[in-house]
Amino acid sequence: MKLILATHVYPLNPRAPTDIPGNFLPPFIAELAKRGTDVHVLAPNRRGDKVADMNAPVTWFDWRGDSRNLGRFNPLQPLDALRLANLYQRGATELKNLIRRQRAEVVLACWAVPSGVFAESARRALGTPYAVWCLGSDIHSSGRNPLLRPLVKRALKGASIRYANSITLAREVERLSAGACDFLPTMRAL
């Protein structure tokens, strides 16, 4: 199977457990690769020295962000709103291009926003199914934000499968999406 994992946070060094959030993704991808899944990662570009991930190539796409983590952007501030709009537009475009190049069969969007929005746009344009893995902030913060909530709901409703990293979060995803959500925990080596 050819899968694209879309995320807004991916470690610059996949072997550095201190590069969080997203540090649980490289071991998860390694397990998928062991089981024969061909994985490619799509993530917004971040500043810093990047170390290649031996289990999956990473496509870093440029956008109009700054050095802040995405969670620090305020969609009520005009400049931040423009930056976020650029992220959504660039992410959706880059995901569609990557799906075509890789001939991907499915997308796994880590977090309903922004990656689920990228995946939902690609599904409408190309018909590529996607799953959303909700990991907390996408539902607890963005899902309660009146500007972002419609995007969260749209990304969840368009997904073929929904996952959440806690049982409580899964129930909230079910309320937002009016669809089933399975439990899929994140794992980290201690």
mmCIF file of C-alpha atoms in Angstrom:
data_model
loop_
_atom_site.group_PDB
_atom_site.id
_atom_site.type_symbol
_atom_site.label_atom_id
_atom_site.label_comp_id
_atom_site.label_asym_id
_atom_site.label_seq_id
_atom_site.Cartn_x
_atom_site.Cartn_y
_atom_site.Cartn_z
ATOM 1 C CA MET A 1 0.000 0.000 0.000
ATOM 2 C CA LYS A 2 1.173 3.532 -0.773
ATOM 3 C CA LEU A 3 0.290 5.935 2.012
ATOM 4 C CA ILE A 4 0.966 9.618 2.540
ATOM 5 C CA LEU A 5 1.133 10.738 6.144
ATOM 6 C CA ALA A 6 0.205 14.428 6.265
ATOM 7 C CA THR A 7 1.056 16.361 9.399
ATOM 8 C CA HIS A 8 1.792 19.911 10.461
ATOM 9 C CA VAL A 9 4.536 18.767 12.843
ATOM 10 C CA TYR A 10 7.258 16.308 11.966
ATOM 11 C CA PRO A 11 10.577 16.039 13.792
ATOM 12 C CA LEU A 12 13.531 17.592 12.010
ATOM 13 C CA ASN A 13 15.509 14.631 13.332
ATOM 14 C CA PRO A 14 13.337 11.473 13.474
ATOM 15 C CA ARG A 15 15.767 9.873 15.930
ATOM 16 C CA ALA A 16 15.565 12.774 18.429
ATOM 17 C CA PRO A 17 12.794 12.031 20.926
ATOM 18 C CA THR A 18 12.978 15.578 22.306
ATOM 19 C CA ASP A 19 11.708 17.122 19.054
ATOM 20 C CA ILE A 20 8.024 17.294 19.982
ATOM 21 C CA PRO A 21 5.187 17.370 19.112
ATOM 22 C CA GLY A 22 5.175 14.704 16.458
ATOM 23 C CA ASN A 23 7.983 12.590 17.912
ATOM 24 C CA PHE A 24 5.684 9.554 18.013
ATOM 25 C CA LEU A 25 5.328 9.585 14.215
ATOM 26 C CA PRO A 26 8.751 8.176 13.137
ATOM 27 C CA PRO A 27 8.370 4.971 15.233
ATOM 28 C CA PHE A 28 4.790 4.613 13.965
ATOM 29 C CA ILE A 29 6.022 4.964 10.372
ATOM 30 C CA ALA A 30 8.798 2.427 11.060
ATOM 31 C CA GLU A 31 6.139 -0.096 12.122
ATOM 32 C CA LEU A 32 4.079 0.591 9.001
ATOM 33 C CA ALA A 33 7.190 0.123 6.848
ATOM 34 C CA LYS A 34 7.945 -3.218 8.562
ATOM 35 C CA ARG A 35 4.482 -4.348 7.514
ATOM 36 C CA GLY A 36 5.093 -3.440 3.869
ATOM 37 C CA THR A 37 3.469 -0.009 3.686
ATOM 38 C CA ASP A 38 5.237 2.485 1.442
ATOM 39 C CA VAL A 39 4.987 5.730 3.444
ATOM 40 C CA HIS A 40 5.782 9.267 2.355
ATOM 41 C CA VAL A 41 5.466 12.222 4.764
ATOM 42 C CA LEU A 42 4.178 15.695 3.917
ATOM 43 C CA ALA A 43 4.861 18.520 6.388
ATOM 44 C CA PRO A 44 5.214 22.302 6.384
ATOM 45 C CA ASN A 45 8.802 23.427 6.266
ATOM 46 C CA ARG A 46 10.444 24.345 9.567
ATOM 47 C CA ARG A 47 13.722 26.065 10.285
ATOM 48 C CA GLY A 48 16.572 23.888 11.431
ATOM 49 C CA ASP A 49 18.875 21.105 10.290
ATOM 50 C CA LYS A 50 16.928 18.177 8.911
ATOM 51 C CA VAL A 51 18.042 14.558 9.247
ATOM 52 C CA ALA A 52 16.659 12.119 6.686
ATOM 53 C CA ASP A 53 14.107 9.608 7.939
ATOM 54 C CA MET A 54 15.277 6.161 6.840
ATOM 55 C CA ASN A 55 11.712 4.782 6.888
ATOM 56 C CA ALA A 56 9.973 7.443 4.835
ATOM 57 C CA PRO A 57 10.980 10.347 2.660
ATOM 58 C CA VAL A 58 9.680 13.709 3.859
ATOM 59 C CA THR A 59 8.426 16.415 1.527
ATOM 60 C CA TRP A 60 8.759 19.777 3.290
ATOM 61 C CA PHE A 61 6.600 22.469 1.698
ATOM 62 C CA ASP A 62 7.110 26.201 2.068
ATOM 63 C CA TRP A 63 4.436 28.532 3.361
ATOM 64 C CA ARG A 64 4.221 32.053 4.800
ATOM 65 C CA GLY A 65 4.657 31.065 8.441
ATOM 66 C CA ASP A 66 7.200 32.354 10.890
ATOM 67 C CA SER A 67 9.240 30.681 13.626
ATOM 68 C CA ARG A 68 6.242 30.115 15.952
ATOM 69 C CA ASN A 69 4.602 26.736 16.423
ATOM 70 C CA LEU A 70 1.268 26.527 14.643
ATOM 71 C CA GLY A 71 -0.631 26.463 17.940
ATOM 72 C CA ARG A 72 0.660 29.960 18.683
ATOM 73 C CA PHE A 73 -1.106 31.506 15.687
ATOM 74 C CA ASN A 74 -4.298 33.416 16.471
ATOM 75 C CA PRO A 75 -6.843 33.170 13.621
ATOM 76 C CA LEU A 76 -8.527 36.317 14.976
ATOM 77 C CA GLN A 77 -5.413 38.367 14.210
ATOM 78 C CA PRO A 78 -5.454 39.468 10.535
ATOM 79 C CA LEU A 79 -1.804 38.669 9.759
ATOM 80 C CA ASP A 80 -2.031 35.267 11.454
ATOM 81 C CA ALA A 81 -5.294 34.556 9.615
ATOM 82 C CA LEU A 82 -3.561 35.260 6.288
ATOM 83 C CA ARG A 83 -0.648 33.010 7.256
ATOM 84 C CA LEU A 84 -3.019 30.199 8.221
ATOM 85 C CA ALA A 85 -4.984 30.604 4.979
ATOM 86 C CA ASN A 86 -1.684 30.300 3.109
ATOM 87 C CA LEU A 87 -0.836 27.144 5.078
ATOM 88 C CA TYR A 88 -4.163 25.533 4.168
ATOM 89 C CA GLN A 89 -3.853 26.499 0.506
ATOM 90 C CA ARG A 90 -0.213 25.392 0.171
ATOM 91 C CA GLY A 91 -0.776 22.183 2.133
ATOM 92 C CA ALA A 92 -3.776 21.169 0.033
ATOM 93 C CA THR A 93 -1.918 21.928 -3.207
ATOM 94 C CA GLU A 94 1.236 20.084 -2.146
ATOM 95 C CA LEU A 95 -0.747 17.058 -0.959
ATOM 96 C CA LYS A 96 -2.553 16.776 -4.298
ATOM 97 C CA ASN A 97 0.766 17.041 -6.152
ATOM 98 C CA LEU A 98 2.361 14.406 -3.897
ATOM 99 C CA ILE A 99 -0.582 12.016 -4.315
ATOM 100 C CA ARG A 100 -0.200 12.265 -8.087
ATOM 101 C CA ARG A 101 3.601 11.831 -8.026
ATOM 102 C CA GLN A 102 3.575 8.923 -5.569
ATOM 103 C CA ARG A 103 0.369 7.345 -6.890
ATOM 104 C CA ALA A 104 -0.730 7.158 -3.275
ATOM 105 C CA GLU A 105 -3.738 5.026 -2.417
ATOM 106 C CA VAL A 106 -4.628 6.648 0.902
ATOM 107 C CA VAL A 107 -3.762 9.594 3.141
ATOM 108 C CA LEU A 108 -3.431 9.511 6.916
ATOM 109 C CA ALA A 109 -3.987 13.028 8.241
ATOM 110 C CA CYS A 110 -2.465 13.497 11.667
ATOM 111 C CA TRP A 111 -4.668 16.095 13.347
ATOM 112 C CA ALA A 112 -8.005 17.140 11.819
ATOM 113 C CA VAL A 113 -6.605 20.616 11.245
ATOM 114 C CA PRO A 114 -4.694 21.485 9.284
ATOM 115 C CA SER A 115 -3.810 18.090 7.754
ATOM 116 C CA GLY A 116 -7.380 16.788 7.645
ATOM 117 C CA VAL A 117 -8.334 19.879 5.669
ATOM 118 C CA PHE A 118 -5.518 19.164 3.192
ATOM 119 C CA ALA A 119 -6.747 15.568 2.864
ATOM 120 C CA GLU A 120 -10.402 16.544 2.466
ATOM 121 C CA SER A 121 -9.464 18.909 -0.376
ATOM 122 C CA ALA A 122 -7.443 16.146 -2.057
ATOM 123 C CA ARG A 123 -10.333 13.682 -1.698
ATOM 124 C CA ARG A 124 -12.713 16.106 -3.409
ATOM 125 C CA ALA A 125 -10.236 16.798 -6.222
ATOM 126 C CA LEU A 126 -8.734 13.341 -6.771
ATOM 127 C CA GLY A 127 -10.993 10.877 -4.973
ATOM 128 C CA THR A 128 -8.174 9.701 -2.689
ATOM 129 C CA PRO A 129 -9.636 8.378 0.576
ATOM 130 C CA TYR A 130 -8.218 9.519 3.866
ATOM 131 C CA ALA A 131 -8.226 8.741 7.556
ATOM 132 C CA VAL A 132 -7.920 11.342 10.320
ATOM 133 C CA TRP A 133 -5.995 10.660 13.527
ATOM 134 C CA CYS A 134 -7.171 13.177 16.130
ATOM 135 C CA LEU A 135 -4.546 13.929 18.726
ATOM 136 C CA GLY A 136 -6.113 16.434 21.110
ATOM 137 C CA SER A 137 -5.372 20.030 20.150
ATOM 138 C CA ASP A 138 -7.257 19.683 16.871
ATOM 139 C CA ILE A 139 -10.452 18.870 18.775
ATOM 140 C CA HIS A 140 -9.943 20.580 22.149
ATOM 141 C CA SER A 141 -8.664 23.898 20.751
ATOM 142 C CA SER A 142 -9.546 24.168 17.066
ATOM 143 C CA GLY A 143 -12.809 22.258 17.459
ATOM 144 C CA ARG A 144 -14.007 24.856 19.951
ATOM 145 C CA ASN A 145 -12.804 27.879 17.960
ATOM 146 C CA PRO A 146 -15.779 29.354 16.040
ATOM 147 C CA LEU A 147 -13.592 30.132 13.007
ATOM 148 C CA LEU A 148 -11.882 26.723 12.860
ATOM 149 C CA ARG A 149 -14.737 24.466 14.032
ATOM 150 C CA PRO A 150 -16.358 24.256 10.552
ATOM 151 C CA LEU A 151 -13.013 23.132 9.102
ATOM 152 C CA VAL A 152 -12.623 20.492 11.817
ATOM 153 C CA LYS A 153 -16.123 19.146 11.217
ATOM 154 C CA ARG A 154 -15.658 19.090 7.440
ATOM 155 C CA ALA A 155 -12.337 17.242 7.728
ATOM 156 C CA LEU A 156 -13.854 14.697 10.131
ATOM 157 C CA LYS A 157 -17.014 14.121 8.088
ATOM 158 C CA GLY A 158 -15.068 13.578 4.857
ATOM 159 C CA ALA A 159 -12.767 10.959 6.369
ATOM 160 C CA SER A 160 -13.323 7.295 5.577
ATOM 161 C CA ILE A 161 -12.001 6.393 9.042
ATOM 162 C CA ARG A 162 -11.461 8.442 12.177
ATOM 163 C CA TYR A 163 -9.059 7.657 15.017
ATOM 164 C CA ALA A 164 -8.381 9.382 18.335
ATOM 165 C CA ASN A 165 -5.601 8.877 20.853
ATOM 166 C CA SER A 166 -7.970 8.587 23.831
ATOM 167 C CA ILE A 167 -11.402 7.114 24.441
ATOM 168 C CA THR A 168 -12.737 10.478 25.659
ATOM 169 C CA LEU A 169 -11.394 12.227 22.560
ATOM 170 C CA ALA A 170 -12.947 9.533 20.351
ATOM 171 C CA ARG A 171 -16.391 10.287 21.823
ATOM 172 C CA GLU A 172 -15.942 14.003 21.125
ATOM 173 C CA VAL A 173 -14.854 13.234 17.549
ATOM 174 C CA GLU A 174 -18.011 11.133 17.144
ATOM 175 C CA ARG A 175 -20.143 14.075 18.307
ATOM 176 C CA LEU A 176 -18.432 16.472 15.895
ATOM 177 C CA SER A 177 -18.466 14.118 12.912
ATOM 178 C CA ALA A 178 -21.674 12.129 13.471
ATOM 179 C CA GLY A 179 -19.565 9.074 12.603
ATOM 180 C CA ALA A 180 -17.622 6.328 14.347
ATOM 181 C CA CYS A 181 -14.161 6.961 15.770
ATOM 182 C CA ASP A 182 -11.745 4.237 16.845
ATOM 183 C CA PHE A 183 -9.142 4.425 19.588
ATOM 184 C CA LEU A 184 -5.530 4.540 18.329
ATOM 185 C CA PRO A 185 -3.034 5.520 21.014
ATOM 186 C CA THR A 186 0.256 7.236 20.366
ATOM 187 C CA MET A 187 3.285 5.399 21.667
ATOM 188 C CA ARG A 188 6.688 6.711 22.627
ATOM 189 C CA ALA A 189 9.773 4.888 23.834
ATOM 190 C CA LEU A 190 10.507 5.909 27.412
#
